[in-house]
PDB file of C-alpha atoms in Angstrom:
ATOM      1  CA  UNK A   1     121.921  19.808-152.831  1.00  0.00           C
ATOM      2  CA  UNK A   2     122.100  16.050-151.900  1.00  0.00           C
ATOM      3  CA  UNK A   3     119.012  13.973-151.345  1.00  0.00           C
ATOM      4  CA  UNK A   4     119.053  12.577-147.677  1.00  0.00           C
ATOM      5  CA  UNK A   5     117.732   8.915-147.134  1.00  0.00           C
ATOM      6  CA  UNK A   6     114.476   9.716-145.969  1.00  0.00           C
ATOM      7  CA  UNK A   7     113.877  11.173-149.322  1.00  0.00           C
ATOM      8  CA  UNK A   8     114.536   8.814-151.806  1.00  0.00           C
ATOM      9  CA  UNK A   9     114.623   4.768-152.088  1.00  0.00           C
ATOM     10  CA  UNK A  10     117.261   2.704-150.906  1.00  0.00           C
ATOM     11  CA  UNK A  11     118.917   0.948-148.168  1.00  0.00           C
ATOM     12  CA  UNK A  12     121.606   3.826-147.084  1.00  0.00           C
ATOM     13  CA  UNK A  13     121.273   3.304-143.011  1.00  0.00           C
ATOM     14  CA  UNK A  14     122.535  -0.012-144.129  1.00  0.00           C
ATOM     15  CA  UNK A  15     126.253   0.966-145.171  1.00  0.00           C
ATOM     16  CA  UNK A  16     128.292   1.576-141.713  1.00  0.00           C
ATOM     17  CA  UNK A  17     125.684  -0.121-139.481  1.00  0.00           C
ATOM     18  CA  UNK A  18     127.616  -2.189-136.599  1.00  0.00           C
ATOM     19  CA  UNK A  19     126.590  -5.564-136.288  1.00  0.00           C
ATOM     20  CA  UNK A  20     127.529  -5.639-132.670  1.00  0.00           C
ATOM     21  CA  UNK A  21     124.831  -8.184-131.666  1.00  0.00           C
ATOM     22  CA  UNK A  22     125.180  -6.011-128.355  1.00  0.00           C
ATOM     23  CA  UNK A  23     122.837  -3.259-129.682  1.00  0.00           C
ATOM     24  CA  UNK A  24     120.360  -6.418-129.000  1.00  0.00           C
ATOM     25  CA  UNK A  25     120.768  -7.032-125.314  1.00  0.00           C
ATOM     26  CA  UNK A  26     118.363  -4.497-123.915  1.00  0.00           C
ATOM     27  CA  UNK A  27     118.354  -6.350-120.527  1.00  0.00           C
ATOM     28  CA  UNK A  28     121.862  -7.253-118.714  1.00  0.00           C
ATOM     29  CA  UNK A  29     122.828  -9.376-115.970  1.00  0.00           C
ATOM     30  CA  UNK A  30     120.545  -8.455-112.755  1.00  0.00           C
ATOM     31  CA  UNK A  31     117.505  -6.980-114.744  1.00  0.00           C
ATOM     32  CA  UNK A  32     114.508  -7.297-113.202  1.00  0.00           C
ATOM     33  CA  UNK A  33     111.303  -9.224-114.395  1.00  0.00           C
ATOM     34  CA  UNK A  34     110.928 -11.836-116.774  1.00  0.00           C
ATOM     35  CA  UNK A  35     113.463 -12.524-119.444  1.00  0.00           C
ATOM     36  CA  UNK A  36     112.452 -12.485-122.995  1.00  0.00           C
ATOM     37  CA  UNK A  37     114.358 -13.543-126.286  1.00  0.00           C
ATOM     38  CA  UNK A  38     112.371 -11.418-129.126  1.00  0.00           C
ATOM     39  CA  UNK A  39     112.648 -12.825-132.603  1.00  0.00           C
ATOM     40  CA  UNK A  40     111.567  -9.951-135.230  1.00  0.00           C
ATOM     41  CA  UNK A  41     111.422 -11.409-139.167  1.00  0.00           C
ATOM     42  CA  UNK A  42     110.858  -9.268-141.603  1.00  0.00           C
ATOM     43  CA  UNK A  43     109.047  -9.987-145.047  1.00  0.00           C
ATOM     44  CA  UNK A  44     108.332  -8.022-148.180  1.00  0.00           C
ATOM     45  CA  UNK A  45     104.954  -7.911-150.001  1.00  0.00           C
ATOM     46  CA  UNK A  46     105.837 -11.251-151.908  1.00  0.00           C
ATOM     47  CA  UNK A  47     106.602 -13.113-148.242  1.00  0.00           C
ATOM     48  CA  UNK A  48     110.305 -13.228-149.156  1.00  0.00           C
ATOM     49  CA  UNK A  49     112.711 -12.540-146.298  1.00  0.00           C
ATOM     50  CA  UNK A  50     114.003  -9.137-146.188  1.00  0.00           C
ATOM     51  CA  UNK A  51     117.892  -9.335-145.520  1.00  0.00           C
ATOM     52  CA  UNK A  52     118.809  -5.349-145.040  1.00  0.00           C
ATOM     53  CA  UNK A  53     116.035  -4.298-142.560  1.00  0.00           C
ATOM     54  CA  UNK A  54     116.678  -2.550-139.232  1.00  0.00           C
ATOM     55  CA  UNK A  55     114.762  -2.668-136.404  1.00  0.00           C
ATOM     56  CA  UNK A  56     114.751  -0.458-133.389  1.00  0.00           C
ATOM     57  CA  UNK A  57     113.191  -1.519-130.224  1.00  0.00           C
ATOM     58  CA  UNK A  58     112.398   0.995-127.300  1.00  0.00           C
ATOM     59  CA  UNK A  59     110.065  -0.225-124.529  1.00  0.00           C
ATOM     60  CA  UNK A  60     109.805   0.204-120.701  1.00  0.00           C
ATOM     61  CA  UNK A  61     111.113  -1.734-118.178  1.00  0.00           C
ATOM     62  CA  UNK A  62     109.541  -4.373-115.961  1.00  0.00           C
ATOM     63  CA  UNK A  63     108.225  -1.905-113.121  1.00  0.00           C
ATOM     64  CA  UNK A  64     106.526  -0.099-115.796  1.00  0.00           C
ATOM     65  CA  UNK A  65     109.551   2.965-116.105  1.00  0.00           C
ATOM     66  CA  UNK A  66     110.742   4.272-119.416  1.00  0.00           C
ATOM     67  CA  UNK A  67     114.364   5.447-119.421  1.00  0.00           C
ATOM     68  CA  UNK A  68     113.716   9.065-120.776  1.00  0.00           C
ATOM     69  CA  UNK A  69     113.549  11.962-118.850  1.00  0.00           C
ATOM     70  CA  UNK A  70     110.033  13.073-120.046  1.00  0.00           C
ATOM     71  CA  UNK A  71     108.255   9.695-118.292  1.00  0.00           C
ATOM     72  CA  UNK A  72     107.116  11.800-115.474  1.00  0.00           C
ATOM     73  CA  UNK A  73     106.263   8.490-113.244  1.00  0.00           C
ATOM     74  CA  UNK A  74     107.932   8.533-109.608  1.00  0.00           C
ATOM     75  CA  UNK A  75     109.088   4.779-110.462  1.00  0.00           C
ATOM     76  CA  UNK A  76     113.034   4.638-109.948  1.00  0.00           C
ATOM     77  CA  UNK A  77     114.056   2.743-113.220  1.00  0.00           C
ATOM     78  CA  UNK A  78     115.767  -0.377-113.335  1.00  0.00           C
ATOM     79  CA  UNK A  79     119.484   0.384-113.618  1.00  0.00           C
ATOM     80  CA  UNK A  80     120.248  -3.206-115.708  1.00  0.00           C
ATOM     81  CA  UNK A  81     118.079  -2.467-118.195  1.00  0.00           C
ATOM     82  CA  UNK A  82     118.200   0.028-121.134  1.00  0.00           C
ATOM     83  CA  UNK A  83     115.236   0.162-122.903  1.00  0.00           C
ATOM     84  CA  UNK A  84     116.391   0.511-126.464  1.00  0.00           C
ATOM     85  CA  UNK A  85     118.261  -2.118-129.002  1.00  0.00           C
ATOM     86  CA  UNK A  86     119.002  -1.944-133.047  1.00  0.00           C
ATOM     87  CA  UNK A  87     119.568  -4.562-134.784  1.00  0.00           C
ATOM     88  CA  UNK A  88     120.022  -5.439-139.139  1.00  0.00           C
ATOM     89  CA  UNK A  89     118.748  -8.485-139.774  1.00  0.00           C
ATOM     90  CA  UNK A  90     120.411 -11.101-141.080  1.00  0.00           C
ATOM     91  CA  UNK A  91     120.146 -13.141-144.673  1.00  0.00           C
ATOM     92  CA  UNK A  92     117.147 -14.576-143.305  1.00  0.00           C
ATOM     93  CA  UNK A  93     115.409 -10.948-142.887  1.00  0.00           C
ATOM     94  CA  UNK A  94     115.637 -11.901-138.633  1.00  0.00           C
ATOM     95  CA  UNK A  95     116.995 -10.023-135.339  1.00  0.00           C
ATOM     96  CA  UNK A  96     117.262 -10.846-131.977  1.00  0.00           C
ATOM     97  CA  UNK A  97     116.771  -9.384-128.947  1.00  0.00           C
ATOM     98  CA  UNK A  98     117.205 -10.105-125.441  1.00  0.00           C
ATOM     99  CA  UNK A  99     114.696  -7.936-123.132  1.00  0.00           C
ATOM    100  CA  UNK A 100     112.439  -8.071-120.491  1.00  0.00           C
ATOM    101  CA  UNK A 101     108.808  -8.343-120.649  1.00  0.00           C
ATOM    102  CA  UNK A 102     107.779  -4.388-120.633  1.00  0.00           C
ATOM    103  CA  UNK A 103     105.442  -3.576-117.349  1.00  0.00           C
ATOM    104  CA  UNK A 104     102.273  -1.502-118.197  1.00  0.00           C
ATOM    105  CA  UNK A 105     102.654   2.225-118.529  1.00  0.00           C
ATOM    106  CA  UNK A 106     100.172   5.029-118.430  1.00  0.00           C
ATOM    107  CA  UNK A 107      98.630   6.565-121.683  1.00  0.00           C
ATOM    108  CA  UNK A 108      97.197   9.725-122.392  1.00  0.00           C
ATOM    109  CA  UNK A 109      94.345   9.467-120.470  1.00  0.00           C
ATOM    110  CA  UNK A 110      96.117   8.042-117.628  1.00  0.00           C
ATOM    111  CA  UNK A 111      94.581   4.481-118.091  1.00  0.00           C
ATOM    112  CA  UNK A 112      97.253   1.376-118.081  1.00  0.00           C
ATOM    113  CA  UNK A 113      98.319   0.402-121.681  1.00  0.00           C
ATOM    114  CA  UNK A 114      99.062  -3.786-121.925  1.00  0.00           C
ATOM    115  CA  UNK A 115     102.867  -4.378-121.824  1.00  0.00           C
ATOM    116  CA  UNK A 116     104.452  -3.650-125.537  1.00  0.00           C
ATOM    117  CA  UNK A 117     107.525  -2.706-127.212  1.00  0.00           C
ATOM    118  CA  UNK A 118     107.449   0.098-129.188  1.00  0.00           C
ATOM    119  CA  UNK A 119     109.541  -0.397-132.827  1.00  0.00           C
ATOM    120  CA  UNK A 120     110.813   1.149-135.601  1.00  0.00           C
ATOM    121  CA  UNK A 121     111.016  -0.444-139.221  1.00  0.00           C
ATOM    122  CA  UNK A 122     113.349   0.948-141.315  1.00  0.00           C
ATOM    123  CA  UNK A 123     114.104  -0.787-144.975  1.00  0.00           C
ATOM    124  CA  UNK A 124     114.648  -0.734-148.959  1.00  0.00           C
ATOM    125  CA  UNK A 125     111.847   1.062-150.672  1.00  0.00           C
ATOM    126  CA  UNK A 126     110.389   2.616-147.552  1.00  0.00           C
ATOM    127  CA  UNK A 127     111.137   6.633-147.654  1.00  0.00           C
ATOM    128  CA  UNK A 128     110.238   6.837-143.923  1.00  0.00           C
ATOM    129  CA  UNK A 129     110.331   4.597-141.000  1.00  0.00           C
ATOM    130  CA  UNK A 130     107.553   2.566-140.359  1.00  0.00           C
ATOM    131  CA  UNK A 131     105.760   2.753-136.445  1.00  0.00           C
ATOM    132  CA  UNK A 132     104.327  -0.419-134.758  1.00  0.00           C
ATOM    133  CA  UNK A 133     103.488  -2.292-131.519  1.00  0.00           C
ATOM    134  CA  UNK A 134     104.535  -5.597-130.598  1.00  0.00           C
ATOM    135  CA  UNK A 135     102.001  -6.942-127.824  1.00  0.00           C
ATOM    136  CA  UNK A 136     102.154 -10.036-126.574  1.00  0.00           C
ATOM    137  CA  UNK A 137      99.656 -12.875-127.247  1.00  0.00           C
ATOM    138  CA  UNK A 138      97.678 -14.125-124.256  1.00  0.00           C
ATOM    139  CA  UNK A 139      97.833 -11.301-122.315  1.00  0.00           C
ATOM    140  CA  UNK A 140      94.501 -10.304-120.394  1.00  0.00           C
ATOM    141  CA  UNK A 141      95.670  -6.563-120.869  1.00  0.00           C
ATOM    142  CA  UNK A 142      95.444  -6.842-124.309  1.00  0.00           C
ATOM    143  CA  UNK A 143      91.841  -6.368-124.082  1.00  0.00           C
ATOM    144  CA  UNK A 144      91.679  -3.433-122.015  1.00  0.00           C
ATOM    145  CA  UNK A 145      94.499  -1.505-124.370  1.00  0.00           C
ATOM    146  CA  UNK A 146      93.004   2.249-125.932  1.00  0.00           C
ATOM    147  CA  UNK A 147      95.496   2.083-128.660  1.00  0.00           C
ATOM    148  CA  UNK A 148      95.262  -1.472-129.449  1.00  0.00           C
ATOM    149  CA  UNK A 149      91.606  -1.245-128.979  1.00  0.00           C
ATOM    150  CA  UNK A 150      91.442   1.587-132.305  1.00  0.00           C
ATOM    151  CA  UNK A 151      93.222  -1.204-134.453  1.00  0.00           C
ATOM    152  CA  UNK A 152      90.448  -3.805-136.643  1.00  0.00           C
ATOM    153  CA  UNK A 153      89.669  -6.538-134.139  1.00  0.00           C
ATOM    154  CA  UNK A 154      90.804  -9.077-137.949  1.00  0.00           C
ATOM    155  CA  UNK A 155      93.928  -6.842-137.787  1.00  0.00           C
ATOM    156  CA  UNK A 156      95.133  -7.411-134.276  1.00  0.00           C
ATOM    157  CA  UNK A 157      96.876 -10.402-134.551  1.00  0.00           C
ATOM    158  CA  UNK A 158      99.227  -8.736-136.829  1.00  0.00           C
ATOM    159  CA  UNK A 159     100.735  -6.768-133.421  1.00  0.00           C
ATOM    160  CA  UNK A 160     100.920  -9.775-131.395  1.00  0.00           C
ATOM    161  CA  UNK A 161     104.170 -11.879-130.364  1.00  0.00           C
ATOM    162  CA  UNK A 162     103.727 -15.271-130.338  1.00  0.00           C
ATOM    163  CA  UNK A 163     105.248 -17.385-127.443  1.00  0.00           C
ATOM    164  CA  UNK A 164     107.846 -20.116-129.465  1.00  0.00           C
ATOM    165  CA  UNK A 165     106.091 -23.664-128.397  1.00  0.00           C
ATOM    166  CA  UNK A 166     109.658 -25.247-128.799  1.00  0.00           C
ATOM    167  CA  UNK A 167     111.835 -22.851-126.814  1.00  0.00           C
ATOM    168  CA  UNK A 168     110.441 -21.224-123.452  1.00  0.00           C
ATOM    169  CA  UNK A 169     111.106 -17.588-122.971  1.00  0.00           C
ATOM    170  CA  UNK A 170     110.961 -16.964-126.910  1.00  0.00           C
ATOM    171  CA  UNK A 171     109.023 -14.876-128.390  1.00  0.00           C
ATOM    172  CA  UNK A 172     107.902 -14.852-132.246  1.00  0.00           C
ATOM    173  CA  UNK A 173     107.092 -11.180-134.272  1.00  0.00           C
ATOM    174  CA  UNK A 174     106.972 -11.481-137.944  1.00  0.00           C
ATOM    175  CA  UNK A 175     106.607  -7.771-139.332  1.00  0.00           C
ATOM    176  CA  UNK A 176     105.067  -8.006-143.179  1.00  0.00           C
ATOM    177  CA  UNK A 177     105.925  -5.017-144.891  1.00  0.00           C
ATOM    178  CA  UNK A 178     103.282  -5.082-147.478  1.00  0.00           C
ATOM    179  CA  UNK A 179     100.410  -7.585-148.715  1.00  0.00           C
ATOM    180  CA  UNK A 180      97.579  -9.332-147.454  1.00  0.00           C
ATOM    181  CA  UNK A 181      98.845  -9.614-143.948  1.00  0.00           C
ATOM    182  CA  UNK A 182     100.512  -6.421-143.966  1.00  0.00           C
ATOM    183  CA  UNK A 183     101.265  -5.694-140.452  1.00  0.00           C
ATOM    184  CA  UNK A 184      99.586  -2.443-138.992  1.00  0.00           C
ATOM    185  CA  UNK A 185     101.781   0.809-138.728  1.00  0.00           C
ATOM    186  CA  UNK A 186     100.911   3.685-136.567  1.00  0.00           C
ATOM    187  CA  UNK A 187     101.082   7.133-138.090  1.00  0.00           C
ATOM    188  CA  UNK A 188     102.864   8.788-135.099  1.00  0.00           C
TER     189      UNK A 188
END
């Protein structure tokens, strides 16, 4: 019987992907809330770009609505906005996106998470996907977050996007697959 992906090494979700820089455009014309251009780089353990990666992106809308049935909040979503983008990255191991800033939504216990996008790492020499957070630097909801609260107050920094001081509206998210700096995954 044929191994599938998930079970041994290599970059097989690569072969066939569409580059359609569509699957990046999360928010279209009319959306509502603030626009946001998310930049995602990727980097092995060695800080060398990683060219093959894919990235999936699922997040809520402005008014705090996810577009799945099981988000039991009376919220009507917004009907210009999707909620989920994939995206390779390029030679230069990056992706963009083009979103909105995500409005809080309840956890578990009911208490408002901070706005975040929820994404999915998939690359060479990683048998499963890899689960993290992107959270935005600067904002006071960070610090009232449950699940960001669980992460290593020295290991926060590694889920925050950081505004682009050259280009309004840009946002920064390096993801480091392994080292030092390792970004934090979530075993989910």
């Amino acid at each position: 019987m044929p191994a599938f992906p998930s079970q041994t090494v290599g970059p097989f979700f690569h072969f066939a992907l569409t580059t359609d820089a569509a699957l990046g455009c999360l928010a279209r014309e009319g959306a509502r809330g603030e626009r946001v251009h998310l930049v995602v780089r990727v980097f092995d353990g060695d800080g060398q770009p990683v060219p093959d990666a894919m990235i999936e992106l699922w997040q809520a809308d402005a008014g705090g609505k996810y577009e799945d049935p099981e988000d039991g909040q009376e919220i009507v979503p917004d009907p210009a906005f999707c909620g989920f983008g994939r995206l390779a990255t390029d030679d230069c191991g990056v992706c963009r996106f083009e979103t909105v800033r995500p409005g809080r939504v309840p956890g578990v216990s009911g208490a408002l998470q901070a706005p975040h996008v929820n994404v999915n790492v998939f690359a060479r020499g990683v048998l499963w996907h890899l689960f993290t957070r992107i959270y935005f630097a600067g904002d006071p909801a960070n610090d009232e977050d449950a699940i960001l609260a669980l992460v290593p107050a020295d290991r926060r920094e590694t889920l925050l996007a950081g505004p682009d001081a050259s280009v309004p509206g840009v946002w920064n998210f390096d993801v480091r697959l392994s080292g030092e700096r390792e970004t934090v995954f979530f075993d989910v």
